[in-house]
Short mmCIF file of C-alpha atoms and ligand atoms in Angstrom, two decimals:
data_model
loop_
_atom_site.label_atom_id
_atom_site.label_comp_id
_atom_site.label_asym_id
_atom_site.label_seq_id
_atom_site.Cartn_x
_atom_site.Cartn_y
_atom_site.Cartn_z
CA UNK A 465 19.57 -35.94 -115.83
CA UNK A 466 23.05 -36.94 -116.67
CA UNK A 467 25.85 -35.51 -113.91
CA UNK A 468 27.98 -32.61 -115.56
CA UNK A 469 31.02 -33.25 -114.92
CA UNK A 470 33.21 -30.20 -112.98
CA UNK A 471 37.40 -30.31 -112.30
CA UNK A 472 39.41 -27.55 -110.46
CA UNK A 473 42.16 -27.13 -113.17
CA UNK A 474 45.90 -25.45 -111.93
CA UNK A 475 48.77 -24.45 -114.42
CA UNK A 476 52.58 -23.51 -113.43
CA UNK A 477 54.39 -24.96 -115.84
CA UNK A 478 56.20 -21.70 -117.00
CA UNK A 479 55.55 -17.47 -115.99
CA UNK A 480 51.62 -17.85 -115.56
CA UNK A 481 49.92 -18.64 -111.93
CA UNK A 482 46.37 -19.87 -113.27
CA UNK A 483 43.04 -22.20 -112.14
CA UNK A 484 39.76 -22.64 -113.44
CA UNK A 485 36.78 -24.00 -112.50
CA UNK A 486 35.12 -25.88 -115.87
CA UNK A 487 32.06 -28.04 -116.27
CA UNK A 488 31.37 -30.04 -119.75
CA UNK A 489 27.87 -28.61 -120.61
CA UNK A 490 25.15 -30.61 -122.97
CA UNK A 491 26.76 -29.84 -126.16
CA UNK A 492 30.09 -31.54 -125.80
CA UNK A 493 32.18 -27.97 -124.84
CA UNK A 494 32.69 -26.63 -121.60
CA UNK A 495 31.15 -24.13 -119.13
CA UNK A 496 34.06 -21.43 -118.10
CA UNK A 497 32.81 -21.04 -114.18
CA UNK A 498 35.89 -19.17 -113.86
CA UNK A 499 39.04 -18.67 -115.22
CA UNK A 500 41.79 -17.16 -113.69
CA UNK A 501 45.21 -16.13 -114.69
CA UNK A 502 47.91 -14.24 -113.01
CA UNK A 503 51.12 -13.50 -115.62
CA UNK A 504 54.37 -12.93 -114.23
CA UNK A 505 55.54 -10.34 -117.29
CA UNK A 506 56.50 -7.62 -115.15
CA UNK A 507 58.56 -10.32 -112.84
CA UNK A 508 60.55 -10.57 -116.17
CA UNK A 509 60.41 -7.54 -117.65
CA UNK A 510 63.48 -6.28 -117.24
CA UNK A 511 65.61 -9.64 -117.80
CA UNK A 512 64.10 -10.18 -121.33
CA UNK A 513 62.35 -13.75 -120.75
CA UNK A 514 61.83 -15.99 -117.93
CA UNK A 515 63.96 -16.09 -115.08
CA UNK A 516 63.13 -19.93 -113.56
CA UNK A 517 63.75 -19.55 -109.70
CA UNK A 518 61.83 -15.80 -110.47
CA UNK A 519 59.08 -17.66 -111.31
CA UNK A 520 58.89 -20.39 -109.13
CA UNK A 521 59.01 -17.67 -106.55
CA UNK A 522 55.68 -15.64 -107.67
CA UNK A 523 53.81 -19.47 -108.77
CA UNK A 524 54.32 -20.02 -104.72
CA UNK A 525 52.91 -16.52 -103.54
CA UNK A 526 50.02 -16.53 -105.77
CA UNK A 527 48.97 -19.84 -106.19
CA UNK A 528 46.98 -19.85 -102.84
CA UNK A 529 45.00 -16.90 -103.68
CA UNK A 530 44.48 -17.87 -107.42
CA UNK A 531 42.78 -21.07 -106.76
CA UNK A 532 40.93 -19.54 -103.58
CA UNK A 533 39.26 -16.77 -105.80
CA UNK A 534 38.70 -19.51 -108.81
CA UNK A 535 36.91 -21.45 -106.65
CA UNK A 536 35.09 -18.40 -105.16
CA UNK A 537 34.01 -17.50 -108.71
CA UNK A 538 33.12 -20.28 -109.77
CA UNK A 539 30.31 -20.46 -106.77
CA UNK A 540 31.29 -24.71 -106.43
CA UNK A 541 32.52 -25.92 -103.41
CA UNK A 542 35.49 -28.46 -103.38
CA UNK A 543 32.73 -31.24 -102.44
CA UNK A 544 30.99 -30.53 -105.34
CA UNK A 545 33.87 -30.88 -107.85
CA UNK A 546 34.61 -34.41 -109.69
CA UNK A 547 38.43 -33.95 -109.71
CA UNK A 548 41.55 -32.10 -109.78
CA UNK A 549 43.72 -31.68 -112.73
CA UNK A 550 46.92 -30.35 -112.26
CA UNK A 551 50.02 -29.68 -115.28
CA UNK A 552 52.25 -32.24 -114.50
CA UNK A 553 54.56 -31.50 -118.07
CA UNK A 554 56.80 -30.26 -119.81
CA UNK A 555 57.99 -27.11 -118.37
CA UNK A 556 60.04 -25.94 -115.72
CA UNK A 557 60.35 -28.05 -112.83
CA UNK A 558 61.00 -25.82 -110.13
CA UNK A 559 57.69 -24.11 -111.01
CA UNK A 560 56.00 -27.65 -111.88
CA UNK A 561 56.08 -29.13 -109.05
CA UNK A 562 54.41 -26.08 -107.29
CA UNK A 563 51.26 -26.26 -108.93
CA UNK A 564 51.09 -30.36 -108.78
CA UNK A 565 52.09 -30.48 -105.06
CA UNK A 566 49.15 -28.19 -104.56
CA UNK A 567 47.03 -30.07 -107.22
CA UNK A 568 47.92 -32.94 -105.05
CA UNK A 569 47.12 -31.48 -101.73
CA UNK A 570 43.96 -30.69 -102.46
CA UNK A 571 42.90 -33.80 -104.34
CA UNK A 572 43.76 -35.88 -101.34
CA UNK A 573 42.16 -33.45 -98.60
CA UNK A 574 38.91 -33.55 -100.49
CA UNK A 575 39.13 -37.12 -101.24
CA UNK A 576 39.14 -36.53 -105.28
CA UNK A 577 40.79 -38.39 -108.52
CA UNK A 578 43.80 -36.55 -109.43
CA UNK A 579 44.86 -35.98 -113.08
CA UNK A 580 48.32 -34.55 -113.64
CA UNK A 581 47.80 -33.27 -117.17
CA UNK A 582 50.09 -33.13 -120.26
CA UNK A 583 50.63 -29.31 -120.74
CA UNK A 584 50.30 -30.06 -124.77
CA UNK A 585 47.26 -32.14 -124.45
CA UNK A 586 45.91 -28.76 -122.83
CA UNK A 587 47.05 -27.07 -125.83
CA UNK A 588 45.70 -29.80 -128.15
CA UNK A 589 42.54 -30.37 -126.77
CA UNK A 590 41.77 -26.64 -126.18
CA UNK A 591 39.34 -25.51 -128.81
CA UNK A 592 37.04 -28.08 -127.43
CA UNK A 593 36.55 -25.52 -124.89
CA UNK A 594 34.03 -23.68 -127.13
CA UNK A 595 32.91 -26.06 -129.90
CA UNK A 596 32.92 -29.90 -130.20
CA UNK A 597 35.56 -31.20 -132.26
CA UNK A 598 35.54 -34.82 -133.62
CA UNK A 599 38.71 -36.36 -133.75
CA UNK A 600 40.91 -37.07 -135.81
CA UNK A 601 42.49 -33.55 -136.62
CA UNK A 602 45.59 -31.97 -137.49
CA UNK A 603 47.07 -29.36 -134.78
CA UNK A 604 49.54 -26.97 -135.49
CA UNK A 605 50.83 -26.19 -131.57
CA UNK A 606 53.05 -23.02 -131.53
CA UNK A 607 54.36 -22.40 -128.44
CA UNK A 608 57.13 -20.48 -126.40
CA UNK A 609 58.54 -24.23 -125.46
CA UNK A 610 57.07 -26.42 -129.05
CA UNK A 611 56.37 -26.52 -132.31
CA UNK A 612 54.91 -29.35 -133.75
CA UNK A 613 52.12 -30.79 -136.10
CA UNK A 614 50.68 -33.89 -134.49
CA UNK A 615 47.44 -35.79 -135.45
CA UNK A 616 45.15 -35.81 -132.47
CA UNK A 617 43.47 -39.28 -132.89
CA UNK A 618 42.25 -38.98 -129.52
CA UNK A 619 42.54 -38.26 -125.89
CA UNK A 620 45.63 -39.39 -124.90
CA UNK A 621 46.40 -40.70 -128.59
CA UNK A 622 49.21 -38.34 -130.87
CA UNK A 623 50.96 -39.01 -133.65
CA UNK A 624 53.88 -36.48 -134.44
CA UNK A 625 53.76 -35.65 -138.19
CA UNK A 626 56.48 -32.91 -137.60
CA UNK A 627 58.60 -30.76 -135.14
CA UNK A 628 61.10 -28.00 -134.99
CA UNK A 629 64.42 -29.28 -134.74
CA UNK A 630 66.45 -26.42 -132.92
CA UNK A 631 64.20 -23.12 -131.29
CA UNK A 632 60.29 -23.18 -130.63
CA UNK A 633 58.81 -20.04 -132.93
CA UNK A 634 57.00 -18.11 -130.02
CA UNK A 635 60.94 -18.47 -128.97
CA UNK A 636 61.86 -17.08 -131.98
CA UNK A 637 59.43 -14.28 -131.78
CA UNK A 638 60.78 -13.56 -128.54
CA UNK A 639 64.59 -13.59 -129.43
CA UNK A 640 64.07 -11.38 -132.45
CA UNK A 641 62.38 -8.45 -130.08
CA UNK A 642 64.96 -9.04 -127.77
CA UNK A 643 67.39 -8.57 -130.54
CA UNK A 644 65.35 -5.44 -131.92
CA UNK A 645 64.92 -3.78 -128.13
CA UNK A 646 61.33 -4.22 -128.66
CA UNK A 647 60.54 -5.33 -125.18
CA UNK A 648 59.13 -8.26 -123.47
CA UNK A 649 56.80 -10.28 -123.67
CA UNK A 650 58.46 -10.57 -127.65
CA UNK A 651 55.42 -11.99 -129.57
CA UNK A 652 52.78 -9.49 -129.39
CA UNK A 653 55.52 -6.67 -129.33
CA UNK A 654 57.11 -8.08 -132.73
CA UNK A 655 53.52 -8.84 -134.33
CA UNK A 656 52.29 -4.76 -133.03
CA UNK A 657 55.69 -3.18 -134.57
CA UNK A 658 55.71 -4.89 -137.65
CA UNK A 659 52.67 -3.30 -138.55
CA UNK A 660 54.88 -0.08 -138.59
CA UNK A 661 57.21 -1.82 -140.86
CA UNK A 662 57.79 -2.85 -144.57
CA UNK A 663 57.86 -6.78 -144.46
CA UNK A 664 59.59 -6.79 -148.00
CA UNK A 665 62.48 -4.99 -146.94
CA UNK A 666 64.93 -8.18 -145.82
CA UNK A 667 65.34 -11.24 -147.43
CA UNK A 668 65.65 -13.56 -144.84
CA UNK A 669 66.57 -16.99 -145.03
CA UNK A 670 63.71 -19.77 -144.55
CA UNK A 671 65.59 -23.11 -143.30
CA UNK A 672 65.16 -26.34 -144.35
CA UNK A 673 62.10 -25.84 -146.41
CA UNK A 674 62.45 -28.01 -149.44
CA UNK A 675 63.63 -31.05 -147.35
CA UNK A 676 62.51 -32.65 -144.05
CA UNK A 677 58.69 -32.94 -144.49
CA UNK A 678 56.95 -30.82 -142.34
CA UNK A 679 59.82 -30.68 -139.75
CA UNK A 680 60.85 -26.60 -139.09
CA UNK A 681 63.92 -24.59 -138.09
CA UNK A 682 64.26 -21.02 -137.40
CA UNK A 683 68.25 -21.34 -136.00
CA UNK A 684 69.34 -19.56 -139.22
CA UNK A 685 66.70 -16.93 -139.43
CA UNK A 686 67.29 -15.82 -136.05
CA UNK A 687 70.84 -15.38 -136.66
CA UNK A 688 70.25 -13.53 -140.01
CA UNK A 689 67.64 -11.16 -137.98
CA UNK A 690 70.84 -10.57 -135.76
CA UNK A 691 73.50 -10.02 -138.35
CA UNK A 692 70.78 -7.81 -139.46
CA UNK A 693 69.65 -5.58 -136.33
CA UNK A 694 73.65 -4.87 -135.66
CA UNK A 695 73.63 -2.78 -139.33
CA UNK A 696 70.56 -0.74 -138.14
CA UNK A 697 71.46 0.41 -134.93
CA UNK A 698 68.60 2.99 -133.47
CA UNK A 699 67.05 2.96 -136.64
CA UNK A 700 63.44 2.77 -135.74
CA UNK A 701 62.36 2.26 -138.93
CA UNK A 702 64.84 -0.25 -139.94
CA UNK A 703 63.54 -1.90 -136.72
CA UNK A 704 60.14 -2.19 -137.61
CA UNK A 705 61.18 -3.09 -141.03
CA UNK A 706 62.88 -5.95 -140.17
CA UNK A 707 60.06 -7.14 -137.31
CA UNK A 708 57.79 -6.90 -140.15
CA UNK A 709 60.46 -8.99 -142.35
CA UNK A 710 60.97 -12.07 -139.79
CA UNK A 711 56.94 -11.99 -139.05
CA UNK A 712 56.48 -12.28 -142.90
CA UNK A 713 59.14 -14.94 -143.61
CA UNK A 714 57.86 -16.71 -140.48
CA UNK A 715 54.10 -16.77 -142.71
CA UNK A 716 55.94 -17.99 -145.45
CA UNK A 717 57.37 -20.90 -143.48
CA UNK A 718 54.28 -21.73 -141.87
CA UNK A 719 52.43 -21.86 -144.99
CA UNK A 720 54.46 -23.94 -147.25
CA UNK A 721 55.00 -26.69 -143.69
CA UNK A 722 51.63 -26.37 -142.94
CA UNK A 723 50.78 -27.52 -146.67
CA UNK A 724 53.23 -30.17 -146.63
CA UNK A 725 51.28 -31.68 -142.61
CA UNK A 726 48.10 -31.04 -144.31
CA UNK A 727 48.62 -33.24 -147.22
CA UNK A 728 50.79 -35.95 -144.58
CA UNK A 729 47.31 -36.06 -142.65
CA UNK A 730 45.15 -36.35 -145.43
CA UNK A 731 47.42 -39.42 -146.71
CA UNK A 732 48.45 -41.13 -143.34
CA UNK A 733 44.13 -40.91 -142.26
CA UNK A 734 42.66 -40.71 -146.07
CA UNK A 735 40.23 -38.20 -144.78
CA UNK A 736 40.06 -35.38 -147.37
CA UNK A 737 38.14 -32.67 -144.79
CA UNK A 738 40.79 -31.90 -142.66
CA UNK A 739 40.39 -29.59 -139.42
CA UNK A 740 43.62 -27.78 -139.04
CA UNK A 741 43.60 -26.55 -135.23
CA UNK A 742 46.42 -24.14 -134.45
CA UNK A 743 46.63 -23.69 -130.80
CA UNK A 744 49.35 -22.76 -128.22
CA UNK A 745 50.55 -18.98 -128.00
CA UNK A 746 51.39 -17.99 -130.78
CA UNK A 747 48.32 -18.76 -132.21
CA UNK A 748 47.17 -15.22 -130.74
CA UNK A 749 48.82 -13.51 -134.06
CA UNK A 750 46.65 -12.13 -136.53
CA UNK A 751 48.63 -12.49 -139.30
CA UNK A 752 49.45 -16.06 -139.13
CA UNK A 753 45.70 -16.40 -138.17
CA UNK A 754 44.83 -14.62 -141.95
CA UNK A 755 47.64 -16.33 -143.41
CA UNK A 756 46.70 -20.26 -142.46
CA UNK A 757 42.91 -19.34 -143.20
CA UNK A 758 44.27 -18.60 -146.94
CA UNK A 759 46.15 -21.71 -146.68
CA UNK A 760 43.32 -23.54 -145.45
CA UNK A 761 40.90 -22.53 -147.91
CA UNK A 762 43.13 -22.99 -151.01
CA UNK A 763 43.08 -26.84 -149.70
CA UNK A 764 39.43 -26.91 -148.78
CA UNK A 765 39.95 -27.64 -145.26
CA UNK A 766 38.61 -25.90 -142.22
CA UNK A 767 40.96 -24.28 -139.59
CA UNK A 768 39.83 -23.45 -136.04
CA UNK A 769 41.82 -20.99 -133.73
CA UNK A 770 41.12 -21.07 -130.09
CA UNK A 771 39.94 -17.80 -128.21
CA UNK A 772 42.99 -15.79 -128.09
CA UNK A 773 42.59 -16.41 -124.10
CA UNK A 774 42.85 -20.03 -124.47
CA UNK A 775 45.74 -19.62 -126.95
CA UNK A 776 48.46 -18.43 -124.06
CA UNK A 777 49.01 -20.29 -120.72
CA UNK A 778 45.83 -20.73 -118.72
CA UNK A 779 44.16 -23.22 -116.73
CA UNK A 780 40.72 -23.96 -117.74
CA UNK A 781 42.63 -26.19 -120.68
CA UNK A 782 43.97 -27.84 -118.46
CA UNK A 783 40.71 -28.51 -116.62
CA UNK A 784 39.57 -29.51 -119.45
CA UNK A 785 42.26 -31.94 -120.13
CA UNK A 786 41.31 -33.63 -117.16
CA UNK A 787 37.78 -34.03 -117.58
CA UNK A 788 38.44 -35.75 -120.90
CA UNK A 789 40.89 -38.08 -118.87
CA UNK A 790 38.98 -38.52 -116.28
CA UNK A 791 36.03 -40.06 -118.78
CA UNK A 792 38.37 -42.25 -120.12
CA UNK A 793 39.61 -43.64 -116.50
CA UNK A 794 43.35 -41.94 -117.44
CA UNK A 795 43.48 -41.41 -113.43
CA UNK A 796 46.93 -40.76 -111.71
CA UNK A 797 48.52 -41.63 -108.81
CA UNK A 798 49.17 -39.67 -105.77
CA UNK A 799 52.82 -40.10 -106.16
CA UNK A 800 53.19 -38.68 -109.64
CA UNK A 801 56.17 -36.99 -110.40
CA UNK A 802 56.38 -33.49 -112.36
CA UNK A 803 58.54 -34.06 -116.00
CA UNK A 804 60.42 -31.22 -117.60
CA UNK A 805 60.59 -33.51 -121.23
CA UNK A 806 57.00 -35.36 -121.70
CA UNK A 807 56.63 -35.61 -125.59
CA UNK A 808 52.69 -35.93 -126.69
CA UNK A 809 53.60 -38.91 -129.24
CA UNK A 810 56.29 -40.94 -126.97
CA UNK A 811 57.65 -42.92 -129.97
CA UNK A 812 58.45 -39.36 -132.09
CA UNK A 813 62.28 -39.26 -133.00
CA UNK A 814 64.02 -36.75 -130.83
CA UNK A 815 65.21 -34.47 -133.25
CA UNK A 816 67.29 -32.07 -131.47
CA UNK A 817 71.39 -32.08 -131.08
CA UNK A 818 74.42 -32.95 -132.77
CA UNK A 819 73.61 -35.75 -134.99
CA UNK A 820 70.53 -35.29 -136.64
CA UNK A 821 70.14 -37.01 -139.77
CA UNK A 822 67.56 -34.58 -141.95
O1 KG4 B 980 51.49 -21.16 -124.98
P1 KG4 B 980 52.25 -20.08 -124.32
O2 KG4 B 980 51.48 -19.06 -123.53
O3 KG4 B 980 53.32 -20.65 -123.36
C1 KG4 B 980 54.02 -21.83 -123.63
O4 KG4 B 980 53.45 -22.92 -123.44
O5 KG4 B 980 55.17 -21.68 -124.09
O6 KG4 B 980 53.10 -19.35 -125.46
C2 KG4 B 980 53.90 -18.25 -125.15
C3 KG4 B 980 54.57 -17.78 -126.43
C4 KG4 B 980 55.61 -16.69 -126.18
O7 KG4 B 980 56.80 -17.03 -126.86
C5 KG4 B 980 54.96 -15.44 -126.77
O8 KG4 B 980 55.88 -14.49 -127.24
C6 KG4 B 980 54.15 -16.05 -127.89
O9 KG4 B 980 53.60 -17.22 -127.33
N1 KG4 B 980 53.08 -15.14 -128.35
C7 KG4 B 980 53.04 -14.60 -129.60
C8 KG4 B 980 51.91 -13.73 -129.62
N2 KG4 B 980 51.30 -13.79 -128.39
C9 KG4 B 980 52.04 -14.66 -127.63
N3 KG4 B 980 53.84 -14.76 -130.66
C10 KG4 B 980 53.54 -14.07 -131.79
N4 KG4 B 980 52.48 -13.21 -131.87
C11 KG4 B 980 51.65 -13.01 -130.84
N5 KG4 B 980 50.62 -12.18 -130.93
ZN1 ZN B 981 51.68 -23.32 -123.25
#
C-alpha cells in the first residue's frame, strides 16, 4: 500500500497560535488528525486590531502547548511524521519568525524535511483540504493582509490577474466597525449588524470600477463610511444602516471584479468551466458567499468556498501546503529566513504607493 503522507503544520504569521497534524488520504484531500487554533482576539480587544509585539508575545507562550496537544491529538509521534511545514510569509515578522524557529527546531531534532510555507499558497491551496481540485482555477483570496485574483496553475505556480491597490477588504471590514464602534474582530461584527440594517440607505462610492481590470480599491469607500458615521453619532440604527450599506456596496464590487477575473481566466487559459475558489477570511461571509454563487451561476462556472474553519488563519493549510511541496521536492533549507512581503506571482507589478499608473 502506498505511504500516506503526514506533516506537522505551524502558523504565526499574524493574531492566531495554530498546528495541525494532516495526512493526504486515498482520494486526493486530506485527513484533519487534528487541528488546533488558539486566537489572540481578546489580546486585542480593546486596541481595535492587532497590536504586533502583543502578539508576538502570546505566539511565544502558546506555541509550545499548541503543537504539544496537536501532536497529542493527532495520536502520531514526531517519528512517524514525513515533515514539518512551517509559515515562513508574509506577515508580521516579529511573530514569523516564532513559529519558523520552532518549525525549524523541531524539523532538525527529529531529523525531518522542512517546508517554510507561503501563507497565500495556504490560502490558495486550502479547499483541497476537503475535495480534490484540478488545477488550473481562479481564486479570489480575501484576506485581513490581501486581496487578489490569481490563477493557480499549480503548486508553487501563480499568475496575478488582479490586486487591491491601497487596503486589503477584511481590512476594510475591520476599519469600518472600528469606525461604527462595532467591536473587534470587525468582519463578522460588520457582516452580524448589517443584518439589523437597511443596505439601501447610503450611496457609497465603489472605486475604480470601470477602469483597471479586475484590480480593487476600497481607500475611498472607507473614507465615505467615515464622513458618514461622524453625521450619525449614537444612532444605532444609522449604524447598522450604514454596516449594511458598505457590506452591500462591498457585494457590488466584488461582483462586477469578480466578472471582469472570471472572463480574464477564461481568455488568458481558454477553459470555459471555470472553478472560482474564494478563500482567505473573509470568505467566512454569507453574503458574499450568496452573492458570488449568483455571480457564478449567471456565468456557468462553479465556485467552491472552503469550510468556514479553513477560511480564517489556521494551520492544517498550511500542513497541507507542505505536503503538496514536499511531493514536488520544493524542500527548504535550514537557514530560511521569515519574509514580511512574499508575493504568490513574483513578477506581479507592485501596485501600491505614489505613482501608480491605473
Ligand atoms: O485569513 P485571515 O484569518 O487572516 C489573514 O490572513 O489576514 O483573515 C482575517 C480577516 C479579518 O480582517 C476579519 O475581519 C475578516 O477576515 N473576516 C470577515 C469575516 N470573518 C473574518 N470579514 C467579513 N465577514 C466575515 N464574516
Ligand atoms: Zn490568512
Amino acid at each position: 500500500m502506498k505511504k500516506k503522507i503526514t506533516f506537522l503544520g505551524i502558523e504565526t504569521s499574524c493574531d492566531e497560535t495554530a498546528a495541525a497534524v494532516i495526512r493526504e488520504n486515498e482520494r486526493g484531500a486530506a485527513e484533519i488528525l487534528s487541528n488546533v487554533v488558539s486566537s489572540q482576539i481578546s489580546e486585542h480587544k480593546k486596541f481595535g486590531g492587532v497590536v504586533p509585539e502583543l502578539a508576538a508575545r502570546a505566539h511565544l507562550e502558546n506555541i509550545d502547548y499548541i503543537i504539544k496537544t496537536a501532536l497529542a491529538e493527532s495520536k502520531i509521534s514526531l517519528d512517524e511524521i514525513d515533515g514539518v511545514a512551517a509559515t515562513a510569509g508574509p506577515g508580521l515578522i516579529v511573530c514569523l519568525t516564532i513559529g519558523l524557529n520552532i518549525g525549524k527546531s523541531i524539523a532538525a531534532f527529529a531529523n525531518k524535511p522542512l517546508i517554510g510555507v507561503n501563507h497565500l499558497e495556504g490560502h490558495a491551496l486550502s479547499p483541497g483540504l476537503e475535495t480534490k481540485i484540478e488545477f488550473p482555477y481562479l481564486l479570489l483570496l480575501i484576506s485581513g493582509g490581501h486581496t487578489q485574483f490569481l490563477i493557480v496553475k499549480d503548486v508553487n505556480q501563480y499568475e496575478q490577474l488582479g490586486t487591491t491597490i491601497d487596503d486589503a477588504l477584511g481590512e476594510a471590514f475591520d476599519k469600518t466597525a472600528k469606525m461604527l464602534g462595532l467591536g473587534y474582530p470587525g468582519g463578522p461584527n460588520v457582516e452580524k449588524f448589517s443584518k439589523l440594517g437597511d443596505k439601501k440607505f447610503f450611496k457609497l462610492p465603489e472605486p475604480i470600477i470601470n477602469k483597471s481590470g479586475c484590480n480593487l480599491s476600497f481607500a475611498g469607500l472607507k473614507t465615505a463610511v467615515l464622513r458618514e458615521s461622524k453625521k450619525i453619532k449614537g444612532d444605532n440604527q444609522m449604524k447598522y444602516n450604514l454596516a449594511a450599506s458598505f457590506q452591500n456596496t462591498i457585494n457590488s464590487i466584488l461582483y462586477k471584479k469578480t466578472k471582469i477575473a472570471i472572463e480574464m481566466f477564461k481568455k488568458k487559459t481558454q477553459i470555459e468551466n471555470v472553478k472560482l475558489v474564494v478563500a482567505g477570511g473573509v470568505a467566512a461571509n454569507k453574503t458574499i458567499r450568496e452573492n458570488l454563487t449568483k455571480l457564478s451561476d449567471e456565468m456557468k462556472c462553479r465556485t467552491i468556498y472552503p469550510d468556514v474553519k479553513f477560511c480564517s488563519d489556521n494551520a492544517a493549510m498550511i500542513a497541507w501546503a507542505g505536503i503538496k511541496r514536499y511531493k514536488k521536492r520544493l524542500l527548504d533549507k535550514i537557514n530560511i529566513e521569515a519574509k514580511s512581503r512574499w508575493p504568490l506571482d513574483e513578477s506581479a507589478p507592485y501596485m501600491k504607493g505614489p505613482g501608480l499608473k491605473l
